[in-house]
Amino acid sequence: MFTGIIAAIGEIQAVTPLTDQSDSGVRLVVAAGGLDLSDVALGDSIAINGACMTAVELDLERNTFAVDVSNESLSKTASLNQTGFCNLEKAMRLSDRLGGHMVSGHVDDVARIVKFEPVAESFELVFEVPIKWRRFIADKGSVTLHGTSLTVNRTWVDEASVYGTINLIPHTIAHTVFQYLKVGDAINLEIDLLARYVDQLLVKN
């Protein structure tokens, strides 16, 4: 589990296929940036742009770690098949403060940025996801985008999509990869964990 509070901006430095098959997964080598790896062990979970991954190699001298990403995970996420900057968070401990909201690290879908521009002292981001997620994205509700716990200001829909608008303060921009993103970019979406289970209970009843 994670909190959605990004601990550091890392960088995917290498992407290597695990096999020579066309549907192969990949191994990522990630520079940890400001993420402290001293208490990370092989097998520990680290979220990369919101996707929970398992550390399979550690190099404390180079401050890097490696993860293996399955083809299934690649098909459900954005940005894990290419080099570039990424949001990082280690799995939370029970003693940690929950500064964001409960985040599982299981990406539900890929959202797309349709607007991203400064408004007064902050930045307005509008994202679009398939209409099937309409019931899970609510005004003033929580959503996770690229691993970042965020509050949706308002939502609206058309025939194919649901849209949400979010205000990002300068601190969030400066400490996440949102500073590198632009309109048209794909980002990882995780719906609110509580909304998922409430919906399941209501549907089954």
XYZ file of N, CA and C in Angstrom:
615
model
N 0.837 -1.197 0.000
C 0.000 0.000 0.000
C 0.881 1.259 0.000
N 0.306 2.336 -0.512
C 1.024 3.598 -0.625
C 0.112 4.735 -0.171
N 0.682 5.927 -0.063
C -0.089 7.083 0.390
C -0.408 8.057 -0.737
N 0.288 7.943 -1.865
C 0.089 8.900 -2.938
C 0.859 10.193 -2.742
N 1.733 10.226 -1.729
C 2.622 11.367 -1.527
C 3.973 11.003 -2.128
N 4.330 11.646 -3.213
C 5.543 11.290 -3.941
C 6.771 11.623 -3.103
N 7.669 10.631 -2.982
C 8.862 10.809 -2.150
C 10.027 11.398 -2.937
N 10.078 11.113 -4.236
C 11.212 11.591 -5.036
C 10.895 11.453 -6.513
N 11.583 12.250 -7.295
C 11.557 12.084 -8.744
C 12.766 11.238 -9.127
N 12.516 10.092 -9.720
C 13.584 9.233 -10.209
C 13.682 9.319 -11.713
N 14.483 8.441 -12.279
C 14.620 8.418 -13.728
C 14.812 6.989 -14.210
N 13.944 6.550 -15.113
C 14.136 5.257 -15.756
C 15.285 5.410 -16.733
N 16.383 4.713 -16.448
C 17.596 4.886 -17.245
C 17.749 3.837 -18.343
N 17.154 2.671 -18.151
C 17.295 1.608 -19.143
C 16.040 0.749 -19.160
N 15.650 0.327 -20.363
C 14.502 -0.557 -20.562
C 14.984 -1.724 -21.422
N 14.979 -2.937 -20.853
C 15.524 -4.100 -21.551
C 14.499 -5.219 -21.601
N 14.175 -5.751 -22.787
C 13.232 -6.871 -22.870
C 13.729 -8.068 -22.049
N 12.807 -8.760 -21.394
C 13.180 -9.918 -20.584
C 13.446 -11.147 -21.442
N 12.810 -11.219 -22.602
C 13.033 -12.317 -23.541
C 13.054 -11.736 -24.950
N 13.280 -12.599 -25.937
C 13.264 -12.147 -27.325
C 11.890 -12.314 -27.961
N 10.875 -12.610 -27.146
C 9.511 -12.740 -27.648
C 8.867 -11.369 -27.803
N 7.943 -11.259 -28.771
C 7.304 -9.966 -29.039
C 6.437 -9.489 -27.883
N 5.947 -10.426 -27.082
C 5.096 -10.058 -25.948
C 5.873 -10.078 -24.628
N 7.159 -9.886 -24.710
C 8.004 -9.936 -23.525
C 7.753 -8.741 -22.610
N 7.924 -8.981 -21.325
C 7.992 -7.885 -20.381
C 9.357 -7.226 -20.456
N 9.606 -6.282 -19.567
C 10.873 -5.554 -19.602
C 11.451 -5.430 -18.198
N 12.762 -5.252 -18.143
C 13.433 -4.900 -16.896
C 13.789 -3.415 -16.972
N 13.423 -2.681 -15.931
C 13.740 -1.268 -15.829
C 14.862 -1.068 -14.821
N 15.834 -0.264 -15.169
C 16.824 0.206 -14.211
C 16.481 1.659 -13.912
N 16.268 1.937 -12.630
C 15.755 3.238 -12.217
C 16.732 3.924 -11.277
N 17.124 5.144 -11.617
C 17.904 5.968 -10.697
C 16.949 6.522 -9.652
N 17.287 6.314 -8.382
C 16.342 6.615 -7.303
C 16.242 8.093 -6.969
N 17.155 8.921 -7.480
C 17.097 10.342 -7.144
C 17.206 10.538 -5.648
N 16.254 11.259 -5.072
C 16.278 11.515 -3.637
C 15.618 10.438 -2.798
N 15.224 9.328 -3.395
C 14.603 8.239 -2.638
C 15.676 7.453 -1.895
N 15.531 7.338 -0.592
C 16.505 6.628 0.239
C 16.348 5.122 0.056
N 17.364 4.484 -0.492
C 17.318 3.036 -0.713
C 17.962 2.237 0.412
N 18.454 2.910 1.445
C 19.207 2.211 2.488
C 18.362 1.199 3.252
N 17.039 1.404 3.309
C 16.180 0.471 4.031
C 15.343 -0.385 3.081
N 15.711 -0.400 1.806
C 14.997 -1.207 0.817
C 15.712 -2.545 0.651
N 14.949 -3.617 0.661
C 15.502 -4.961 0.453
C 14.943 -5.542 -0.831
N 15.638 -6.540 -1.373
C 15.113 -7.227 -2.540
C 13.735 -7.793 -2.221
N 12.795 -7.582 -3.117
C 11.423 -8.032 -2.888
C 10.512 -6.960 -2.352
N 11.076 -5.821 -1.939
C 10.241 -4.717 -1.448
C 9.509 -4.040 -2.611
N 8.397 -3.393 -2.274
C 7.585 -2.717 -3.274
C 7.945 -1.237 -3.379
N 8.035 -0.765 -4.611
C 8.245 0.645 -4.900
C 7.273 1.014 -6.021
N 6.535 2.092 -5.849
C 5.614 2.550 -6.887
C 6.362 3.444 -7.862
N 6.241 3.108 -9.151
C 6.835 3.900 -10.221
C 5.687 4.483 -11.034
N 5.543 5.797 -10.971
C 4.397 6.460 -11.611
C 3.079 5.795 -11.217
N 3.012 5.399 -9.952
C 1.780 4.843 -9.411
C 1.610 3.352 -9.570
N 2.506 2.682 -10.266
C 2.406 1.235 -10.468
C 3.314 0.515 -9.485
N 2.744 -0.355 -8.680
C 3.513 -1.083 -7.675
C 4.414 -2.112 -8.343
N 5.717 -1.995 -8.095
C 6.700 -2.886 -8.675
C 7.587 -3.472 -7.574
N 8.209 -4.609 -7.860
C 9.059 -5.307 -6.900
C 10.529 -5.096 -7.247
N 11.294 -4.660 -6.276
C 12.730 -4.466 -6.488
C 13.416 -5.818 -6.637
N 14.071 -6.043 -7.783
C 14.754 -7.313 -8.039
C 16.268 -7.150 -8.040
N 16.746 -5.918 -8.114
C 18.168 -5.617 -8.008
C 18.337 -4.285 -7.302
N 19.404 -4.178 -6.509
C 19.731 -2.932 -5.823
C 21.212 -2.633 -6.010
N 21.523 -1.389 -6.307
C 22.910 -0.946 -6.406
C 23.027 0.347 -5.617
N 23.415 0.220 -4.357
C 23.462 1.387 -3.483
C 24.558 2.356 -3.889
N 25.616 1.856 -4.485
C 26.692 2.745 -4.926
C 26.219 3.671 -6.041
N 25.477 3.121 -6.964
C 24.957 3.926 -8.075
C 23.597 4.538 -7.756
N 23.024 4.165 -6.592
C 21.709 4.641 -6.168
C 20.644 4.278 -7.204
N 20.677 3.014 -7.636
C 19.700 2.536 -8.597
C 19.049 1.251 -8.096
N 17.900 0.956 -8.662
C 17.248 -0.328 -8.425
C 16.633 -0.798 -9.744
N 16.328 -2.081 -9.818
C 15.732 -2.644 -11.023
C 14.431 -3.348 -10.677
N 13.496 -3.302 -11.616
C 12.219 -4.007 -11.472
C 11.907 -4.705 -12.786
N 11.146 -5.783 -12.700
C 10.656 -6.472 -13.897
C 9.181 -6.143 -14.074
N 8.829 -5.707 -15.271
C 7.454 -5.311 -15.583
C 6.889 -6.292 -16.603
N 5.805 -6.963 -16.260
C 5.210 -7.948 -17.162
C 4.541 -7.260 -18.347
N 4.326 -8.022 -19.397
C 3.620 -7.490 -20.562
C 2.214 -7.049 -20.186
N 1.577 -7.776 -19.277
C 0.239 -7.396 -18.806
C 0.271 -6.017 -18.169
N 1.268 -5.756 -17.318
C 1.380 -4.441 -16.689
C 1.653 -3.357 -17.731
N 2.500 -3.669 -18.697
C 2.797 -2.689 -19.750
C 1.545 -2.326 -20.531
N 0.646 -3.293 -20.739
C -0.563 -3.045 -21.521
C -1.581 -2.194 -20.768
N -1.423 -2.068 -19.440
C -2.391 -1.341 -18.632
C -1.843 -0.025 -18.088
N -0.611 0.313 -18.454
C 0.012 1.500 -17.880
C 0.648 2.358 -18.965
N 1.022 3.555 -18.560
C 1.755 4.464 -19.439
C 3.138 4.710 -18.852
N 4.108 4.923 -19.725
C 5.452 5.422 -19.365
C 6.386 4.396 -18.744
N 5.979 3.143 -18.644
C 6.866 2.133 -18.071
C 7.632 1.358 -19.140
N 7.493 1.769 -20.374
C 8.207 1.105 -21.473
C 9.224 2.030 -22.126
N 9.591 3.100 -21.424
C 10.502 4.079 -22.008
C 11.313 4.761 -20.911
N 12.458 5.287 -21.294
C 13.267 6.031 -20.333
C 12.636 7.391 -20.063
N 13.007 7.969 -18.928
C 12.485 9.288 -18.574
C 12.245 9.405 -17.093
N 11.866 10.593 -16.669
C 11.635 10.853 -15.254
C 10.353 10.170 -14.774
N 10.336 9.814 -13.484
C 9.189 9.101 -12.923
C 9.000 9.453 -11.456
N 7.758 9.376 -11.005
C 7.429 9.549 -9.595
C 7.731 8.265 -8.836
N 8.328 8.396 -7.652
C 8.676 7.236 -6.838
C 8.102 7.359 -5.430
N 7.640 6.230 -4.908
C 7.229 6.146 -3.499
C 7.456 4.727 -3.003
N 8.097 4.589 -1.854
C 8.233 3.278 -1.223
C 6.906 2.898 -0.565
N 6.699 1.599 -0.399
C 5.490 1.138 0.270
C 5.422 1.710 1.679
N 4.212 2.057 2.102
C 4.029 2.664 3.415
C 4.152 1.621 4.521
N 4.519 2.106 5.705
C 4.512 1.282 6.899
C 3.289 1.657 7.734
N 2.862 0.769 8.615
C 1.674 1.042 9.417
C 1.861 2.252 10.323
N 3.116 2.590 10.625
C 3.391 3.734 11.490
C 3.452 5.055 10.727
N 3.360 5.007 9.391
C 3.485 6.225 8.597
C 2.223 7.073 8.660
N 2.403 8.378 8.459
C 1.261 9.266 8.320
C 0.627 9.059 6.945
N -0.698 9.085 6.908
C -1.403 8.941 5.645
C -1.694 10.344 5.118
N -0.691 10.941 4.478
C -0.839 12.315 4.020
C -1.736 12.466 2.817
N -1.878 11.385 2.017
C -2.743 11.440 0.848
C -3.999 10.631 1.096
N -4.133 9.483 0.408
C -5.209 8.545 0.689
C -4.676 7.144 0.412
N -5.448 6.133 0.751
C -4.991 4.757 0.574
C -4.865 4.436 -0.914
N -3.647 4.108 -1.330
C -3.352 3.830 -2.731
C -2.781 2.419 -2.833
N -3.330 1.611 -3.725
C -2.905 0.212 -3.814
C -1.697 0.026 -4.717
N -1.504 0.949 -5.662
C -0.438 0.772 -6.644
C -0.850 -0.105 -7.805
N -2.155 -0.389 -7.917
C -2.684 -1.184 -9.020
C -3.380 -0.240 -10.000
N -2.738 0.024 -11.100
C -3.248 0.987 -12.073
C -4.500 0.430 -12.749
N -5.551 1.250 -12.805
C -6.815 0.814 -13.402
C -6.897 1.105 -14.890
N -6.330 2.218 -15.309
C -6.452 2.599 -16.708
C -5.456 3.718 -16.994
N -5.395 4.082 -18.253
C -4.551 5.200 -18.669
C -5.439 6.403 -18.949
N -5.173 7.506 -18.279
C -5.876 8.768 -18.517
C -5.044 9.618 -19.476
N -5.671 10.660 -19.992
C -4.956 11.560 -20.898
C -5.167 13.000 -20.461
N -4.105 13.782 -20.504
C -4.193 15.197 -20.149
C -4.766 15.964 -21.334
N -5.874 16.675 -21.102
C -6.499 17.442 -22.182
C -6.362 18.956 -21.966
N -5.952 19.344 -20.758
C -5.691 20.756 -20.487
C -4.713 20.838 -19.335
N -3.749 21.731 -19.427
C -2.766 21.888 -18.360
C -2.169 23.286 -18.498
N -2.622 24.204 -17.658
C -2.161 25.576 -17.788
C -2.235 26.297 -16.450
N -1.423 27.346 -16.277
C -1.433 28.106 -15.024
C -2.737 28.883 -14.853
N -3.240 28.871 -13.629
C -4.424 29.644 -13.266
C -4.138 30.291 -11.919
N -4.011 31.636 -11.908
C -3.634 32.358 -10.685
C -2.325 31.775 -10.160
N -2.322 31.343 -8.889
C -1.072 30.863 -8.288
C -0.855 29.367 -8.487
N -1.804 28.684 -9.100
C -1.693 27.235 -9.248
C -1.779 26.846 -10.729
N -1.938 25.541 -10.972
C -2.067 25.031 -12.331
C -3.333 24.192 -12.412
N -4.074 24.366 -13.486
C -5.276 23.565 -13.691
C -4.959 22.429 -14.653
N -5.251 21.213 -14.212
C -5.073 20.027 -15.036
C -6.434 19.384 -15.263
N -6.761 19.132 -16.514
C -7.980 18.413 -16.856
C -7.583 17.081 -17.485
N -8.120 15.998 -16.941
C -7.807 14.671 -17.462
C -9.068 14.003 -18.006
N -8.864 13.069 -18.914
C -9.959 12.341 -19.567
C -9.731 10.846 -19.421
N -10.783 10.124 -19.047
C -10.722 8.661 -18.966
C -11.983 8.079 -19.599
N -11.969 6.796 -19.972
C -13.158 6.179 -20.561
C -14.378 6.296 -19.654
N -15.544 6.365 -20.267
C -16.799 6.601 -19.556
C -17.095 5.520 -18.516
N -16.497 4.334 -18.648
C -16.769 3.252 -17.693
C -16.347 3.607 -16.269
N -15.488 4.624 -16.102
C -15.042 5.003 -14.766
C -15.890 6.125 -14.167
N -16.985 6.472 -14.803
C -17.800 7.609 -14.361
C -18.212 7.504 -12.897
N -18.660 6.352 -12.476
C -19.193 6.204 -11.121
C -18.108 6.236 -10.052
N -16.837 6.152 -10.460
C -15.740 6.128 -9.495
C -15.025 7.475 -9.342
N -15.370 8.436 -10.164
C -14.693 9.731 -10.121
C -15.728 10.785 -9.773
N -15.578 11.387 -8.605
C -16.611 12.269 -8.067
C -16.045 13.636 -7.704
N -16.889 14.636 -7.752
C -16.506 15.966 -7.283
C -16.010 15.875 -5.836
N -14.854 16.451 -5.581
C -14.213 16.466 -4.253
C -13.775 15.083 -3.790
N -13.759 14.125 -4.690
C -13.273 12.802 -4.351
C -11.781 12.671 -4.633
N -11.214 11.559 -4.233
C -9.780 11.313 -4.426
C -9.536 10.499 -5.688
N -8.413 10.780 -6.319
C -7.972 10.020 -7.476
C -6.448 10.003 -7.450
N -5.861 8.971 -8.021
C -4.408 8.885 -8.095
C -3.985 8.975 -9.559
N -3.157 9.966 -9.873
C -2.633 10.135 -11.223
C -1.116 10.066 -11.172
N -0.549 9.135 -11.912
C 0.905 8.913 -11.907
C 1.432 8.771 -10.472
N 0.635 8.105 -9.630
C 1.036 7.828 -8.260
C 0.801 8.936 -7.283
N 0.236 10.062 -7.732
C 0.051 11.236 -6.876
C -1.385 11.313 -6.384
N -1.572 11.391 -5.070
C -2.897 11.533 -4.485
C -3.412 12.947 -4.744
N -4.567 13.038 -5.419
C -5.106 14.337 -5.813
C -6.605 14.397 -5.546
N -7.118 15.621 -5.416
C -8.545 15.847 -5.206
C -9.162 16.393 -6.484
N -10.246 15.769 -6.917
C -10.956 16.205 -8.115
C -11.882 17.364 -7.751
N -11.729 18.480 -8.431
C -12.590 19.632 -8.149
C -13.998 19.434 -8.696
N -14.093 19.082 -9.967
C -15.403 18.837 -10.562
C -15.251 17.876 -11.728
N -16.363 17.277 -12.107
C -16.368 16.295 -13.194
C -17.494 16.608 -14.172
N -17.353 16.099 -15.388
C -18.420 16.159 -16.380
C -18.182 15.032 -17.379
N -19.176 14.762 -18.187
C -19.077 13.623 -19.105
C -19.579 14.002 -20.492
N -19.135 13.239 -21.489
C -19.781 13.228 -22.798
C -20.105 11.774 -23.109
N -20.384 11.444 -24.342
C -20.821 10.090 -24.656
C -19.747 9.039 -24.401
N -18.484 9.413 -24.545
C -17.417 8.414 -24.485
C -16.501 8.530 -23.285
N -16.477 9.706 -22.638
C -15.447 9.949 -21.633
C -15.993 10.666 -20.409
N -15.251 10.526 -19.324
C -15.488 11.332 -18.130
C -14.262 12.208 -17.936
N -14.492 13.445 -17.518
C -13.426 14.419 -17.358
C -13.383 14.889 -15.908
N -12.194 15.166 -15.449
C -12.027 15.712 -14.107
C -11.031 16.851 -14.135
N -11.249 17.847 -13.310
C -10.320 18.966 -13.231
C -9.681 19.006 -11.850
N -8.402 19.295 -11.833
C -7.603 19.264 -10.610
C -6.744 20.518 -10.558
N -6.601 21.107 -9.383
C -5.677 22.216 -9.181
C -4.396 21.688 -8.545
N -3.280 21.970 -9.176
C -1.984 21.573 -8.647
C -1.258 22.810 -8.137
N -0.858 22.780 -6.868
C -0.125 23.912 -6.311
C 1.330 23.844 -6.772
N 2.053 24.953 -6.734
C 3.447 24.952 -7.189
C 4.314 23.898 -6.510
N 4.076 23.627 -5.226
C 4.868 22.614 -4.521
C 4.717 21.250 -5.183
N 3.485 20.891 -5.532
C 3.246 19.601 -6.177
C 3.936 19.531 -7.531
N 3.847 20.608 -8.292
C 4.510 20.650 -9.591
C 6.020 20.455 -9.422
N 6.608 21.148 -8.452
C 8.067 21.132 -8.277
C 8.585 19.792 -7.794
N 7.743 18.990 -7.121
C 8.211 17.750 -6.510
C 7.666 16.490 -7.176
N 7.094 16.633 -8.359
C 6.586 15.482 -9.108
C 6.927 15.654 -10.581
N 6.666 14.602 -11.349
C 6.947 14.677 -12.790
C 5.912 15.500 -13.545
N 4.916 16.029 -12.832
C 3.962 16.894 -13.527
C 4.662 18.101 -14.151
N 5.800 18.471 -13.625
C 6.549 19.587 -14.211
C 7.027 19.284 -15.628
N 7.068 17.996 -15.999
C 7.546 17.613 -17.328
C 6.401 17.237 -18.279
N 5.179 17.196 -17.778
C 4.066 16.713 -18.583
C 3.396 17.833 -19.366
N 2.646 17.436 -20.391
C 1.983 18.409 -21.264
C 0.680 17.813 -21.782
N -0.110 18.657 -22.442
C -1.370 18.212 -23.035
C -1.099 17.084 -24.028
N -1.925 16.042 -23.936
C -1.780 14.878 -24.803
C -1.050 13.726 -24.163
N -0.325 13.986 -23.078
C 0.430 12.913 -22.416
C -0.516 11.928 -21.731
N -0.112 10.668 -21.720
C -0.852 9.620 -21.018
C -0.311 9.489 -19.599
N -1.210 9.311 -18.645
C -0.831 9.172 -17.241
C -1.605 8.027 -16.616
N -1.011 7.415 -15.606
C -1.628 6.264 -14.949
C -2.718 6.698 -13.983
N -3.838 6.016 -14.052
C -4.998 6.299 -13.202
C -5.260 5.152 -12.244
N -5.454 5.485 -10.967
C -5.997 4.528 -10.012
C -7.194 5.164 -9.332
N -8.329 4.497 -9.406
C -9.522 5.023 -8.752
C -9.407 4.839 -7.247
N -10.242 5.541 -6.511
C -10.214 5.472 -5.056
C -10.543 4.061 -4.585
N -9.720 3.530 -3.697
C -9.858 2.157 -3.228
C -11.203 1.927 -2.541
N -11.641 2.879 -1.716
C -12.916 2.730 -1.019
C -14.082 2.728 -2.001
N -14.002 3.587 -3.025
C -15.066 3.635 -4.032
C -15.197 2.300 -4.739
N -14.068 1.633 -4.980
C -14.094 0.327 -5.654
C -14.904 -0.696 -4.854
N -14.660 -0.758 -3.540
C -15.335 -1.761 -2.724
C -16.782 -1.394 -2.441
N -17.069 -0.103 -2.271
C -18.459 0.320 -2.091
C -19.273 -0.048 -3.326
N -18.706 0.198 -4.504
C -19.399 -0.124 -5.743
C -19.654 -1.624 -5.839
N -18.685 -2.427 -5.477
C -18.859 -3.878 -5.541
C -19.965 -4.344 -4.608
N -20.003 -3.776 -3.399
C -21.049 -4.144 -2.451
C -22.431 -3.765 -2.962
N -22.534 -2.592 -3.566
C -23.822 -2.127 -4.066
C -24.291 -2.961 -5.246
N -23.373 -3.305 -6.133
C -23.721 -4.102 -7.310
C -24.164 -5.496 -6.898
N -23.458 -6.103 -5.943
C -23.799 -7.479 -5.529
C -25.081 -7.520 -4.732
N -25.457 -6.400 -4.116
C -26.689 -6.378 -3.330
C -27.871 -5.899 -4.162
